[in-house]
Every structure is written in structure tokens, then in C-alpha cells.
Amino acid sequence: MSKKTPRVSVLTPIYNTNPEHLRAMIESILNQTFTDFEFLILNDSPDNTEIEKIVLDYAKRDKRIKYSKNDKNMGISLARNKLLDMARGEYIAIMD
């Protein structure tokens, strides 16, 4: 049985993001009235365990969130390209 393809893929690369700003951004996306989306968050600062914990906590509560992290910092362009490769949605929305 295959999963339903989301209408929109929201792509968010993060790098040492301020935890307060990260929480506000995640909540903003999750509180949209449009709900047919996947929310792909890629941690480009793999040694930052604080932001990883924050994202994973939200991912436990909302299955639309898909978290991944790079083994090393790639920079925003390569991180965004990696997210594009992961996206399954018909449309793409970038949230930096």
C-alpha cells in the first residue's frame, strides 16, 4: 500500500537556527489552513543536537514532518537541492 502523494512539499534547510525562531517557524507552517503537505526539514548543522531535538519533538506529534540531517555542512544551495530530491509533492514551497 503506497502513501498518498502530498499536494505540496515544504522544504526547509536549517543551520544553527535560533531555537525560538525554529519553533515559531515550525508552528507557523503546521498551523496553515491548507494541510495537504509534507514538511521536509534538513539539518545542515549536524553537530547541533539542540535543534535536532526540537524538530524531532515536533515530528513525533505531526507525521507531515520528515527530518533528516547532513553528515557535514553542505551550504544552503546543496542542502536545498537535496531537499528537492526528497520532495514528493506536486508543488514546492521553500521556507528558509
PDB file of C-alpha atoms in Angstrom:
ATOM      1  CA  MET A   1       0.000   0.000   0.000  1.00  0.00           C
ATOM      2  CA  SER A   2       1.508   3.333  -1.037  1.00  0.00           C
ATOM      3  CA  LYS A   3       1.243   6.582   0.836  1.00  0.00           C
ATOM      4  CA  LYS A   4      -0.827   9.364  -0.673  1.00  0.00           C
ATOM      5  CA  THR A   5       1.320  11.885  -2.513  1.00  0.00           C
ATOM      6  CA  PRO A   6       1.142  15.295  -0.843  1.00  0.00           C
ATOM      7  CA  ARG A   7      -0.002  18.267  -2.892  1.00  0.00           C
ATOM      8  CA  VAL A   8       2.841  20.480  -1.609  1.00  0.00           C
ATOM      9  CA  SER A   9       6.342  19.798  -0.319  1.00  0.00           C
ATOM     10  CA  VAL A  10       7.560  22.479   2.091  1.00  0.00           C
ATOM     11  CA  LEU A  11      11.367  22.490   2.078  1.00  0.00           C
ATOM     12  CA  THR A  12      13.339  23.959   4.957  1.00  0.00           C
ATOM     13  CA  PRO A  13      17.101  23.738   5.305  1.00  0.00           C
ATOM     14  CA  ILE A  14      18.263  24.761   8.788  1.00  0.00           C
ATOM     15  CA  TYR A  15      21.717  25.724  10.002  1.00  0.00           C
ATOM     16  CA  ASN A  16      22.346  26.568  13.663  1.00  0.00           C
ATOM     17  CA  THR A  17      18.915  28.142  13.774  1.00  0.00           C
ATOM     18  CA  ASN A  18      17.883  30.079  16.866  1.00  0.00           C
ATOM     19  CA  PRO A  19      15.645  27.635  18.807  1.00  0.00           C
ATOM     20  CA  GLU A  20      12.961  30.261  19.419  1.00  0.00           C
ATOM     21  CA  HIS A  21      12.821  31.133  15.720  1.00  0.00           C
ATOM     22  CA  LEU A  22      12.831  27.448  14.768  1.00  0.00           C
ATOM     23  CA  ARG A  23       9.806  26.706  16.976  1.00  0.00           C
ATOM     24  CA  ALA A  24       7.927  29.747  15.644  1.00  0.00           C
ATOM     25  CA  MET A  25       8.662  28.740  12.031  1.00  0.00           C
ATOM     26  CA  ILE A  26       7.564  25.131  12.533  1.00  0.00           C
ATOM     27  CA  GLU A  27       4.367  26.173  14.295  1.00  0.00           C
ATOM     28  CA  SER A  28       3.620  28.700  11.559  1.00  0.00           C
ATOM     29  CA  ILE A  29       3.842  26.017   8.871  1.00  0.00           C
ATOM     30  CA  LEU A  30       1.845  23.456  10.863  1.00  0.00           C
ATOM     31  CA  ASN A  31      -0.920  25.962  11.633  1.00  0.00           C
ATOM     32  CA  GLN A  32      -1.709  26.746   7.989  1.00  0.00           C
ATOM     33  CA  THR A  33      -5.311  26.155   6.942  1.00  0.00           C
ATOM     34  CA  PHE A  34      -4.051  24.187   3.924  1.00  0.00           C
ATOM     35  CA  THR A  35      -2.986  20.793   5.283  1.00  0.00           C
ATOM     36  CA  ASP A  36      -2.114  18.612   2.275  1.00  0.00           C
ATOM     37  CA  PHE A  37       1.654  18.955   2.544  1.00  0.00           C
ATOM     38  CA  GLU A  38       4.809  17.232   3.646  1.00  0.00           C
ATOM     39  CA  PHE A  39       7.258  19.300   5.660  1.00  0.00           C
ATOM     40  CA  LEU A  40      10.868  18.350   4.912  1.00  0.00           C
ATOM     41  CA  ILE A  41      13.421  19.769   7.337  1.00  0.00           C
ATOM     42  CA  LEU A  42      17.115  19.201   6.642  1.00  0.00           C
ATOM     43  CA  ASN A  43      19.620  19.985   9.379  1.00  0.00           C
ATOM     44  CA  ASP A  44      22.769  21.318   7.718  1.00  0.00           C
ATOM     45  CA  SER A  45      24.468  21.723  11.112  1.00  0.00           C
ATOM     46  CA  PRO A  46      24.659  18.044  12.129  1.00  0.00           C
ATOM     47  CA  ASP A  47      26.544  18.693  15.384  1.00  0.00           C
ATOM     48  CA  ASN A  48      23.745  20.910  16.705  1.00  0.00           C
ATOM     49  CA  THR A  49      21.772  18.432  18.794  1.00  0.00           C
ATOM     50  CA  GLU A  50      19.532  21.121  20.318  1.00  0.00           C
ATOM     51  CA  ILE A  51      17.786  21.945  17.051  1.00  0.00           C
ATOM     52  CA  GLU A  52      17.622  18.255  16.179  1.00  0.00           C
ATOM     53  CA  LYS A  53      15.744  17.562  19.438  1.00  0.00           C
ATOM     54  CA  ILE A  54      13.310  20.393  18.729  1.00  0.00           C
ATOM     55  CA  VAL A  55      12.492  19.150  15.227  1.00  0.00           C
ATOM     56  CA  LEU A  56      12.191  15.514  16.326  1.00  0.00           C
ATOM     57  CA  ASP A  57       9.811  16.530  19.108  1.00  0.00           C
ATOM     58  CA  TYR A  58       7.523  18.202  16.557  1.00  0.00           C
ATOM     59  CA  ALA A  59       7.909  15.243  14.177  1.00  0.00           C
ATOM     60  CA  LYS A  60       6.608  12.880  16.867  1.00  0.00           C
ATOM     61  CA  ARG A  61       3.441  14.960  17.077  1.00  0.00           C
ATOM     62  CA  ASP A  62       2.924  15.623  13.363  1.00  0.00           C
ATOM     63  CA  LYS A  63       3.618  12.947  10.755  1.00  0.00           C
ATOM     64  CA  ARG A  64       3.856  15.510   7.957  1.00  0.00           C
ATOM     65  CA  ILE A  65       7.314  16.446   9.248  1.00  0.00           C
ATOM     66  CA  LYS A  66      10.199  14.473   7.755  1.00  0.00           C
ATOM     67  CA  TYR A  67      13.547  15.219   9.392  1.00  0.00           C
ATOM     68  CA  SER A  68      16.980  14.468   8.017  1.00  0.00           C
ATOM     69  CA  LYS A  69      20.471  15.768   8.605  1.00  0.00           C
ATOM     70  CA  ASN A  70      23.642  16.009   6.620  1.00  0.00           C
ATOM     71  CA  ASP A  71      26.814  14.265   7.759  1.00  0.00           C
ATOM     72  CA  LYS A  72      28.602  17.586   7.299  1.00  0.00           C
ATOM     73  CA  ASN A  73      27.661  21.146   6.401  1.00  0.00           C
ATOM     74  CA  MET A  74      26.903  21.416   2.673  1.00  0.00           C
ATOM     75  CA  GLY A  75      25.713  25.002   2.419  1.00  0.00           C
ATOM     76  CA  ILE A  76      22.249  26.247   1.565  1.00  0.00           C
ATOM     77  CA  SER A  77      22.318  25.554  -2.189  1.00  0.00           C
ATOM     78  CA  LEU A  78      23.328  21.902  -1.892  1.00  0.00           C
ATOM     79  CA  ALA A  79      21.025  21.434   1.104  1.00  0.00           C
ATOM     80  CA  ARG A  80      18.103  22.834  -0.867  1.00  0.00           C
ATOM     81  CA  ASN A  81      18.935  20.597  -3.837  1.00  0.00           C
ATOM     82  CA  LYS A  82      18.966  17.571  -1.530  1.00  0.00           C
ATOM     83  CA  LEU A  83      15.522  18.583  -0.239  1.00  0.00           C
ATOM     84  CA  LEU A  84      14.270  18.909  -3.823  1.00  0.00           C
ATOM     85  CA  ASP A  85      15.418  15.335  -4.477  1.00  0.00           C
ATOM     86  CA  MET A  86      13.494  14.159  -1.384  1.00  0.00           C
ATOM     87  CA  ALA A  87      10.285  16.046  -2.231  1.00  0.00           C
ATOM     88  CA  ARG A  88       7.216  14.053  -3.321  1.00  0.00           C
ATOM     89  CA  GLY A  89       4.720  16.895  -3.696  1.00  0.00           C
ATOM     90  CA  GLU A  90       3.178  18.223  -6.859  1.00  0.00           C
ATOM     91  CA  TYR A  91       4.268  21.741  -5.856  1.00  0.00           C
ATOM     92  CA  ILE A  92       7.311  23.035  -3.960  1.00  0.00           C
ATOM     93  CA  ALA A  93       7.328  25.722  -1.274  1.00  0.00           C
ATOM     94  CA  ILE A  94      10.652  26.970   0.117  1.00  0.00           C
ATOM     95  CA  MET A  95      10.765  28.147   3.733  1.00  0.00           C
ATOM     96  CA  ASP A  96      14.195  29.490   4.688  1.00  0.00           C
TER      97      ASP A  96
END
